[in-house]
Short mmCIF file of N, CA and C in Angstrom, two decimals:
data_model
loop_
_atom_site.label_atom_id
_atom_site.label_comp_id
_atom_site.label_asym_id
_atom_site.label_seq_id
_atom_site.Cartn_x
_atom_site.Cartn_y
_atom_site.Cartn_z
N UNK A 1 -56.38 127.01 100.59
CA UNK A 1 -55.24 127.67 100.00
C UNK A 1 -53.95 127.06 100.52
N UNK A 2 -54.07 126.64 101.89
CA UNK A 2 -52.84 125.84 102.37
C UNK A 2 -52.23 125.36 101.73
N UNK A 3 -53.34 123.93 101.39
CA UNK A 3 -53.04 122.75 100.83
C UNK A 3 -52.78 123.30 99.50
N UNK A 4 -53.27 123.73 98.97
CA UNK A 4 -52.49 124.42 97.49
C UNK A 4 -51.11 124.07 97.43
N UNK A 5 -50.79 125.34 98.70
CA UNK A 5 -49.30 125.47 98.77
C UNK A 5 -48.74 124.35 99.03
N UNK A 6 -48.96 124.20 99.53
CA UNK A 6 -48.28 122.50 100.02
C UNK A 6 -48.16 121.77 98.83
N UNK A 7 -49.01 121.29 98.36
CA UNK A 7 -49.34 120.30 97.21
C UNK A 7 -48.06 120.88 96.12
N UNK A 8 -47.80 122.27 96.03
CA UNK A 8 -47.19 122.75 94.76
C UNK A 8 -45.80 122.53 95.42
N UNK A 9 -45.32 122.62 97.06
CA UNK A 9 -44.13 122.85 97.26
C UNK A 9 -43.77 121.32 97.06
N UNK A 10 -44.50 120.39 97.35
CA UNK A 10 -44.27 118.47 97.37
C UNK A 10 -43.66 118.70 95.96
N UNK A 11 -44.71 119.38 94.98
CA UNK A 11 -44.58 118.91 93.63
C UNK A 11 -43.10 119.45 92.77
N UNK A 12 -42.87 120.85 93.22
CA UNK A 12 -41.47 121.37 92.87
C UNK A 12 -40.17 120.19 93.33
N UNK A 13 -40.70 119.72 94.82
CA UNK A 13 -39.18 118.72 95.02
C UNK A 13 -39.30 117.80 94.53
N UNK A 14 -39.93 117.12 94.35
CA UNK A 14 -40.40 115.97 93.59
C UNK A 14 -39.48 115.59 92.37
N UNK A 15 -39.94 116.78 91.51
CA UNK A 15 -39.22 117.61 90.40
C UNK A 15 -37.92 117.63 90.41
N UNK A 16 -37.32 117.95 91.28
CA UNK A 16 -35.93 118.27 91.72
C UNK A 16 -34.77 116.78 91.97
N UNK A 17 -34.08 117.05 90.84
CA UNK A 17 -32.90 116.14 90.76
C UNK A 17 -31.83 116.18 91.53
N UNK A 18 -31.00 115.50 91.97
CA UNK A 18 -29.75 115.25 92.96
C UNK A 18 -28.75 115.38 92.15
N UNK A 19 -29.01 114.64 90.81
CA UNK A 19 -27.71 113.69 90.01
C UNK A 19 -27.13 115.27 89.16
N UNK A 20 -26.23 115.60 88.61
CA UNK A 20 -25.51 116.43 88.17
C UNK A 20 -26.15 116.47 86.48
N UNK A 21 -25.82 117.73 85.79
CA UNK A 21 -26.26 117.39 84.64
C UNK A 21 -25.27 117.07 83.66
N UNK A 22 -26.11 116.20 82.92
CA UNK A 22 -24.82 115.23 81.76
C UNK A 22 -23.96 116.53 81.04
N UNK A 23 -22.96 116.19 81.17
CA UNK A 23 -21.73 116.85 80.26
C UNK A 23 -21.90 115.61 78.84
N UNK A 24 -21.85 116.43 77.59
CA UNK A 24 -20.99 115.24 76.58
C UNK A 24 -20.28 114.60 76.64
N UNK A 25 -20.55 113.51 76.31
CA UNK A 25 -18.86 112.43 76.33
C UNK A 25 -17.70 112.79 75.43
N UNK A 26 -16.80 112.17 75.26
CA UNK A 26 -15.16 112.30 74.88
C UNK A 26 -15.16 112.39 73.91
N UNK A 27 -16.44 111.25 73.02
CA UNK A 27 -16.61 110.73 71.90
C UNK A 27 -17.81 111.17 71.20
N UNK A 28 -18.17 112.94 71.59
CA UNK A 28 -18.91 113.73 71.21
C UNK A 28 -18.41 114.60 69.74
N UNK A 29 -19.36 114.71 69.39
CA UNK A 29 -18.76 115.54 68.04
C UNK A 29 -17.86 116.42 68.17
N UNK A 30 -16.87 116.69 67.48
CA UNK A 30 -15.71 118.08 67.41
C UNK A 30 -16.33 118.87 66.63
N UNK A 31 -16.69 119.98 66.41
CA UNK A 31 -17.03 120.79 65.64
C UNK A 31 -15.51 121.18 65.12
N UNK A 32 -15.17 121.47 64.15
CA UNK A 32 -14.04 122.30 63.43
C UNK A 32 -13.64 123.12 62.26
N UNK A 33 -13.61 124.14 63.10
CA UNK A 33 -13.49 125.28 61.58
C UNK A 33 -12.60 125.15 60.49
N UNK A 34 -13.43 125.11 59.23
CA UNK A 34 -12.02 124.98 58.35
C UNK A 34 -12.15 126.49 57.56
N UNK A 35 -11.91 127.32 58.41
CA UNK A 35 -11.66 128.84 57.39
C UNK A 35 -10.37 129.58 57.89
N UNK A 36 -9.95 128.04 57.97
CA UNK A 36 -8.27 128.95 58.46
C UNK A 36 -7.60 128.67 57.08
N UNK A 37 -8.00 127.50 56.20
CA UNK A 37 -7.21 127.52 55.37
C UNK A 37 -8.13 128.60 53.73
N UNK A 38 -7.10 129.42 53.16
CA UNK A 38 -7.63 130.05 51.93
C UNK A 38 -8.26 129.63 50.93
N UNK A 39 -9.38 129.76 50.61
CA UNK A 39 -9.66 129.35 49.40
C UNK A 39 -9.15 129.58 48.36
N UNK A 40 -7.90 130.71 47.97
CA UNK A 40 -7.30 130.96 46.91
C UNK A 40 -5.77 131.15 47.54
N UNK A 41 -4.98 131.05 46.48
CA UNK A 41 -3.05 130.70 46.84
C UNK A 41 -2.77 132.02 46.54
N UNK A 42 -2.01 132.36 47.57
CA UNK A 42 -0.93 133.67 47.59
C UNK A 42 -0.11 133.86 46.33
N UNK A 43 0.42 132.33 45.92
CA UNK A 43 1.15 131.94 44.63
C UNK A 43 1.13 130.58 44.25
N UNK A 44 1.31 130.54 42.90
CA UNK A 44 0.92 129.26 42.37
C UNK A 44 1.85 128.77 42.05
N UNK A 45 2.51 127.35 41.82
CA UNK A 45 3.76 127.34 41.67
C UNK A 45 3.67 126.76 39.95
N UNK A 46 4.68 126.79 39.09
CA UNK A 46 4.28 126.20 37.45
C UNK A 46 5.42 125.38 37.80
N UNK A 47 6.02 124.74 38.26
CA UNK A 47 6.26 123.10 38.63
C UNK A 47 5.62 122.25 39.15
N UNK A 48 5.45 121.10 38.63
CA UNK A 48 4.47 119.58 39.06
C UNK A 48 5.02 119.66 40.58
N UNK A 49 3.61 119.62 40.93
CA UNK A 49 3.77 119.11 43.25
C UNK A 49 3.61 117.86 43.39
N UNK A 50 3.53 117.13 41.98
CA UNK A 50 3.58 115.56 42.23
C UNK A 50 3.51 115.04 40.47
N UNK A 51 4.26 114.28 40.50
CA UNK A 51 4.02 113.31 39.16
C UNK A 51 4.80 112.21 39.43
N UNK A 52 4.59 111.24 37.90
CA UNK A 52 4.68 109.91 37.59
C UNK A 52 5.15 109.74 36.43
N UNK A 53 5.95 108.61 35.90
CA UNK A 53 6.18 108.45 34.25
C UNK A 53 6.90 106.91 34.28
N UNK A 54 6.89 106.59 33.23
CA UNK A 54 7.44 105.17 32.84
C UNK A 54 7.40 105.13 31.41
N UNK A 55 8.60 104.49 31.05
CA UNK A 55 8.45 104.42 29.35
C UNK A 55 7.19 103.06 28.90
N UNK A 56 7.09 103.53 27.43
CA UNK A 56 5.98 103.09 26.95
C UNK A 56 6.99 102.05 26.15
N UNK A 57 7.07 100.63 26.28
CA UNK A 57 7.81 99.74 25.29
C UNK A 57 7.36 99.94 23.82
N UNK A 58 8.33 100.21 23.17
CA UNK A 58 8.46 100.36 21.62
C UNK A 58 9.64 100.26 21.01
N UNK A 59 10.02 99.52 19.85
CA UNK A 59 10.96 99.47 18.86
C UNK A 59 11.34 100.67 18.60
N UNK A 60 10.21 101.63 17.90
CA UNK A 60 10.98 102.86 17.63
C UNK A 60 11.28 103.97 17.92
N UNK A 61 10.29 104.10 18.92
CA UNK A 61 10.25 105.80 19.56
C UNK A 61 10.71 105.65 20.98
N UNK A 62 10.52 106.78 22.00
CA UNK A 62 11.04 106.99 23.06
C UNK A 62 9.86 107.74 23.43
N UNK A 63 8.90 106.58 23.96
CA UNK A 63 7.44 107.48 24.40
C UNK A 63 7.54 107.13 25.48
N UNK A 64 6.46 108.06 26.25
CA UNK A 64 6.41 107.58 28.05
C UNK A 64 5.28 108.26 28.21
N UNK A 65 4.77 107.26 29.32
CA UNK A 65 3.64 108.15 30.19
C UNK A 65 4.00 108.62 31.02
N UNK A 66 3.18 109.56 31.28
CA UNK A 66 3.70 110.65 32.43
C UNK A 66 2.06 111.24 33.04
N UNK A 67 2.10 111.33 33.79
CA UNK A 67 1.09 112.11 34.49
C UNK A 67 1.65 113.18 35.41
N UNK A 68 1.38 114.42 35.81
CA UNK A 68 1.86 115.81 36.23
C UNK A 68 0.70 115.85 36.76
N UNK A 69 0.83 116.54 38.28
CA UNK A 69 -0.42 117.72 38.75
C UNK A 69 -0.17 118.87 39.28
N UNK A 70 -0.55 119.68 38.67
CA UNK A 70 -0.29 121.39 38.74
C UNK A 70 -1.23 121.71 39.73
N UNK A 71 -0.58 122.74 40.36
CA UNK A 71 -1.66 123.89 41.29
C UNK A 71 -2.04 124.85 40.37
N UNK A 72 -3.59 125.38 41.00
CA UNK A 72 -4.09 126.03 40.43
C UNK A 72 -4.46 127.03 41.21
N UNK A 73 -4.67 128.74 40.85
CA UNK A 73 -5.27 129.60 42.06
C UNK A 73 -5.96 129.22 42.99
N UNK A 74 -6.84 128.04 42.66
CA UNK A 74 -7.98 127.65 43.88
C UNK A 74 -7.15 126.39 44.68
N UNK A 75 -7.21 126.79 45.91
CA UNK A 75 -6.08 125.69 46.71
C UNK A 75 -6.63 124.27 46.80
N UNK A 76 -8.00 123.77 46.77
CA UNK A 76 -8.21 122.51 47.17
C UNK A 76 -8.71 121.99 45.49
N UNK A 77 -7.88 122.61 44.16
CA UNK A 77 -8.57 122.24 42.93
C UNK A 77 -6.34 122.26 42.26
N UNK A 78 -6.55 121.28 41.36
CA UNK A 78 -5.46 120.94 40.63
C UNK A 78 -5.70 120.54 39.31
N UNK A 79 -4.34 121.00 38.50
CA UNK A 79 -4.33 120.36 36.95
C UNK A 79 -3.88 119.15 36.90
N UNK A 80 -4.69 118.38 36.27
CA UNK A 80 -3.79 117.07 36.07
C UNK A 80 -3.23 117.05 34.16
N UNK A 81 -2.22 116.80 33.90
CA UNK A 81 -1.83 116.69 32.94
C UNK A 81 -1.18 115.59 32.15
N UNK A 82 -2.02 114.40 31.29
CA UNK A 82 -1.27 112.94 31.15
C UNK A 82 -0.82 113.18 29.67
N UNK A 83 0.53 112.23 29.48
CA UNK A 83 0.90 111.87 28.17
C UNK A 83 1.03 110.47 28.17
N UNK A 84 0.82 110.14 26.91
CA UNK A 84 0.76 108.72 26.40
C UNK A 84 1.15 108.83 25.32
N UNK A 85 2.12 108.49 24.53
CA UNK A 85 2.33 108.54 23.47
C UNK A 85 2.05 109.65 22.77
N UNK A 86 1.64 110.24 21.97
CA UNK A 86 1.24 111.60 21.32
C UNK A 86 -0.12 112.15 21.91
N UNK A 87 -0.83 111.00 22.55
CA UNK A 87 -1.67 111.74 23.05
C UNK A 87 -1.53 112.40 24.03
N UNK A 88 -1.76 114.00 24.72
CA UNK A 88 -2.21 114.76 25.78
C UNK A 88 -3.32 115.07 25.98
N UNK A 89 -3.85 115.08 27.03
CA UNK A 89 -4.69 115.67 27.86
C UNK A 89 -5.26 115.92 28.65
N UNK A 90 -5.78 116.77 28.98
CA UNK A 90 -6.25 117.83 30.55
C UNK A 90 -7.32 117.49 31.36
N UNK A 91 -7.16 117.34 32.84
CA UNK A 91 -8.75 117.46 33.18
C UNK A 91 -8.12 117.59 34.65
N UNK A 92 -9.06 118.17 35.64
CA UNK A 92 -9.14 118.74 36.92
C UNK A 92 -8.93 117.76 38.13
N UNK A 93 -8.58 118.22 39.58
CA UNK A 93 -8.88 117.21 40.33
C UNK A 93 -9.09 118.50 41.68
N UNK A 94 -10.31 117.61 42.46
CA UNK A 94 -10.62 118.51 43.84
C UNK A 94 -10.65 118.05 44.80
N UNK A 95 -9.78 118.26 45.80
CA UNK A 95 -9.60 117.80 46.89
C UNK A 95 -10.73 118.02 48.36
N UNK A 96 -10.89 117.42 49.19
CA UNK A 96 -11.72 117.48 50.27
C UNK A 96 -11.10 118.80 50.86
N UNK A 97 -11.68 119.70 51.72
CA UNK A 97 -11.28 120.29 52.64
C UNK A 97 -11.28 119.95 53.84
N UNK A 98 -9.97 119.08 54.76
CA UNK A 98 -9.75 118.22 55.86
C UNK A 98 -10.12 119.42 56.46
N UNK A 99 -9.13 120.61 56.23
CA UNK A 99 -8.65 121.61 57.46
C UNK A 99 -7.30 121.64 57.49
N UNK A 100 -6.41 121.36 56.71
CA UNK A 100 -5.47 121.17 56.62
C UNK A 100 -4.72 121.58 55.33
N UNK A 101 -3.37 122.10 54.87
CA UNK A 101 -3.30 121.99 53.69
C UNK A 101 -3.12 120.66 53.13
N UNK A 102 -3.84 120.98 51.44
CA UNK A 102 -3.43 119.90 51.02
C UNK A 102 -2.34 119.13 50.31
N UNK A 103 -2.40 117.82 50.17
CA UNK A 103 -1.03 117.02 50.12
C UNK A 103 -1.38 116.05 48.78
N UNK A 104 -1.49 116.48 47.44
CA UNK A 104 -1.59 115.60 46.49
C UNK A 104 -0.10 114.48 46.44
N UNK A 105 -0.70 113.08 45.82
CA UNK A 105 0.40 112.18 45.45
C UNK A 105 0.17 111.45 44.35
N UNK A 106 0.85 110.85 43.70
CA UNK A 106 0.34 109.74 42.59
C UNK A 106 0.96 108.75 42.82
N UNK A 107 0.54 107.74 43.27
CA UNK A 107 1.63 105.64 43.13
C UNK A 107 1.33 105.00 42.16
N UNK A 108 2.36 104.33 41.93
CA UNK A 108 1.87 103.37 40.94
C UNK A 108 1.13 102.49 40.97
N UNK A 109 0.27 102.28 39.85
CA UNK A 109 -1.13 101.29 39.66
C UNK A 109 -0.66 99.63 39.83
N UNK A 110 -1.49 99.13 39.63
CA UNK A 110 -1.46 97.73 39.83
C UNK A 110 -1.17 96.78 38.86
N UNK A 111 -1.24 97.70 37.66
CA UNK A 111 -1.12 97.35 36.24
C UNK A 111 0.10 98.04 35.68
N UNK A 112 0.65 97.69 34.59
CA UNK A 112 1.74 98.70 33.66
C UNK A 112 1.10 99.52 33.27
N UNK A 113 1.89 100.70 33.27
CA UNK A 113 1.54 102.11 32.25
C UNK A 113 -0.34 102.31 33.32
N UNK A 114 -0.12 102.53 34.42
CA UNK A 114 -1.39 102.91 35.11
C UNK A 114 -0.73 103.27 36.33
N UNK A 115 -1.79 104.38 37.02
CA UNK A 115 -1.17 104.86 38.58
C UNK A 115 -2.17 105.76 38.77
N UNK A 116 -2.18 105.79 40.31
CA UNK A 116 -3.14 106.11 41.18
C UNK A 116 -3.23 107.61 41.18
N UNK A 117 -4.33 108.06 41.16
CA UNK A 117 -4.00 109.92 42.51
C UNK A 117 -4.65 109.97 43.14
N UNK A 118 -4.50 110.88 44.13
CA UNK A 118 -4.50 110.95 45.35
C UNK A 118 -4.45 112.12 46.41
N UNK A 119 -4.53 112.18 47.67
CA UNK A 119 -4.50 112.66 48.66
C UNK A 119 -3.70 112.01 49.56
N UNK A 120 -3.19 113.14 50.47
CA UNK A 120 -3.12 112.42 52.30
C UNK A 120 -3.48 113.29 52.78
N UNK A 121 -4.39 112.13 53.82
CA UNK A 121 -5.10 112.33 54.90
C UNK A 121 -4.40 113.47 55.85
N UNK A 122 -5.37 113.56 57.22
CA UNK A 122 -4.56 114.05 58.68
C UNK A 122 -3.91 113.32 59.19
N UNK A 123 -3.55 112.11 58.82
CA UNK A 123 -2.98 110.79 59.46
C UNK A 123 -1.30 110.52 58.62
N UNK A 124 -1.82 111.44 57.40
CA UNK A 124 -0.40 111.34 56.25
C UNK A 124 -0.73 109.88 55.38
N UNK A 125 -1.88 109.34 55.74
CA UNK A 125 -2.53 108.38 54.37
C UNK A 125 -3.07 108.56 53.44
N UNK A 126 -2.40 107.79 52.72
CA UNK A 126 -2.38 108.02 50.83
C UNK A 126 -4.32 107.49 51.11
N UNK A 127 -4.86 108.39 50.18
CA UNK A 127 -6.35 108.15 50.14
C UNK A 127 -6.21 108.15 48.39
N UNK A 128 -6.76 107.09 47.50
CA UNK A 128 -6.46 107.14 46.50
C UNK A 128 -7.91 107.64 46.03
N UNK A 129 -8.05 108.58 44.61
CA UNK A 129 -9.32 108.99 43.88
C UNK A 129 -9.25 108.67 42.39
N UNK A 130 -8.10 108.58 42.14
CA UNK A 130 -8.28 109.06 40.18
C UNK A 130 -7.22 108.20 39.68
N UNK A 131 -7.96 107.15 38.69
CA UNK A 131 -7.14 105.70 38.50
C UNK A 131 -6.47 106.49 36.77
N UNK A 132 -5.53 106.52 36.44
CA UNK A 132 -4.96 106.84 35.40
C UNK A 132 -4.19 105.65 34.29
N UNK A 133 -4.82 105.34 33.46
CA UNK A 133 -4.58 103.64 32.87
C UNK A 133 -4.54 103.98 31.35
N UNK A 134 -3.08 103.49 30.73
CA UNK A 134 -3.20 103.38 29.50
C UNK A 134 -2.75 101.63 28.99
N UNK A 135 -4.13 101.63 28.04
CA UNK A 135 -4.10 100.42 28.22
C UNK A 135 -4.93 100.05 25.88
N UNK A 136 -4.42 99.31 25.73
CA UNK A 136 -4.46 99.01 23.86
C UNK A 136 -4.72 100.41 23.59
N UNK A 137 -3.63 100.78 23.59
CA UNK A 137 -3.48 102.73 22.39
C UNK A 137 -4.69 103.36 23.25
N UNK A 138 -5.84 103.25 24.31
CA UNK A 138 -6.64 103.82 25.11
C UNK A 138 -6.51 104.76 26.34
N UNK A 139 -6.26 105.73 26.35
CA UNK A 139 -6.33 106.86 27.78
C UNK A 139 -7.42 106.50 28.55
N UNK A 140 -7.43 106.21 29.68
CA UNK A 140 -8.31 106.21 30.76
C UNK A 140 -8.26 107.27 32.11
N UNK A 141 -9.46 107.79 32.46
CA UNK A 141 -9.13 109.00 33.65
C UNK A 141 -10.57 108.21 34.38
N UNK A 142 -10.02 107.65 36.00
CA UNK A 142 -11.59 107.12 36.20
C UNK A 142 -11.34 108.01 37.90
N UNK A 143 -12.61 107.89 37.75
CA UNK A 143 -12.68 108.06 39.66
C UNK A 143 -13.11 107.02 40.30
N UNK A 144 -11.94 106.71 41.20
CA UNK A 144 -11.99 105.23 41.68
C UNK A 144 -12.52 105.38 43.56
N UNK A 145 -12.65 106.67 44.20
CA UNK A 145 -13.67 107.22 45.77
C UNK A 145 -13.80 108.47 44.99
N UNK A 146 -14.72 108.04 46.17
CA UNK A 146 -15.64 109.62 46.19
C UNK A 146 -15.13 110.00 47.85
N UNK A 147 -15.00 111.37 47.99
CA UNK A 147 -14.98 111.46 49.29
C UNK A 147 -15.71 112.51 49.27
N UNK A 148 -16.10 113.30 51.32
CA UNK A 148 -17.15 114.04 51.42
C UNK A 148 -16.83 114.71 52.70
N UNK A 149 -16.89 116.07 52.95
CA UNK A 149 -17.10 116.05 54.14
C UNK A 149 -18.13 116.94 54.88
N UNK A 150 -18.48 116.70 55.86
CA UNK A 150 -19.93 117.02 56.64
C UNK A 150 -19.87 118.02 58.04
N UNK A 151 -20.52 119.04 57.91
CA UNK A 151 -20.84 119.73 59.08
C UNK A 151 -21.65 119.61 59.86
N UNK A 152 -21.45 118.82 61.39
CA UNK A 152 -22.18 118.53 62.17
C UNK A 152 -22.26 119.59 63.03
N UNK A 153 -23.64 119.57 64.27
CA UNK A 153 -23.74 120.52 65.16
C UNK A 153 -24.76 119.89 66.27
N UNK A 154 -24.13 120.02 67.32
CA UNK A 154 -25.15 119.14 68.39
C UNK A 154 -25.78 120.21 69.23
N UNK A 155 -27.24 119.97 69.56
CA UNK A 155 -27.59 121.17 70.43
C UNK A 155 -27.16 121.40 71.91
N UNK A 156 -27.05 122.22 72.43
CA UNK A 156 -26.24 122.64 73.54
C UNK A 156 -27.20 122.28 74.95
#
């Protein structure tokens, strides 16, 4: 029975570490809540929080494109609204949830009568999504990123 004991007390120190236990590093995941910001607006505003326009060259008329983006009750979702010549029309845009409010923009494209939309980042960088191009009498609405974001969780 001694040796039992013995044998089990060797084996417990044995067992037994000196070194401290690892803390995470610096460059460990942040967990961060994003339910500080609302999913729905206190108020909506019916003025454009961002647009664009340039005339459309023509002899006879006084056309222009224009692109507008409206807020909508849902805070990380917007109207986008383009004209081109007589043509109008509608379609949506949804923003990532950084954690932050968001900051729609539109720049101009790379081409005439075309321009970007967009986001900024947490950094205040233009992140471009939605290429807007009128191009031979044609409306174009493309999605030019995709973005995403992910909930990580490390075990304790």
């Amino acid at each position: 029975m001694r040796i039992l004991y013995l044998f089990s007390l060797g084996l417990l120190a044995g067992c037994a570490s000196d070194s401290p236990v690892s803390e995470p590093g610096s460059d460990s995941t942040v967990v961060v809540s994003y339910d500080t910001i609302p999913e729905t607006r206190a108020s909506v505003k019916t003025a454009p929080v961002a647009s664009y326009s340039e005339p459309i060259p023509d002899e006879l008329n006084n056309w222009r494109f224009s692109v507008s983006l409206y807020e909508t009750r849902q805070t990380f979702r917007y109207t986008i609204r383009v004209q081109a010549k007589e043509v109008r029309i509608t379609d949506s845009l949804t923003i990532p949830n950084f954690g932050i409010q968001p900051t729609v923009a539109i720049r101009k494209g790379g081409e005439a009568l075309s321009c970007i939309i967009g986001f900024l980042d947490k950094k205040q960088e233009f992140k471009p999504y939605k290429r807007v191009s009128f191009k031979n009498d044609r409306l174009q609405i493309k999605t030019t990123n995709s973005y995403y974001v992910g909930a990580y969780k490390t075990k304790k």
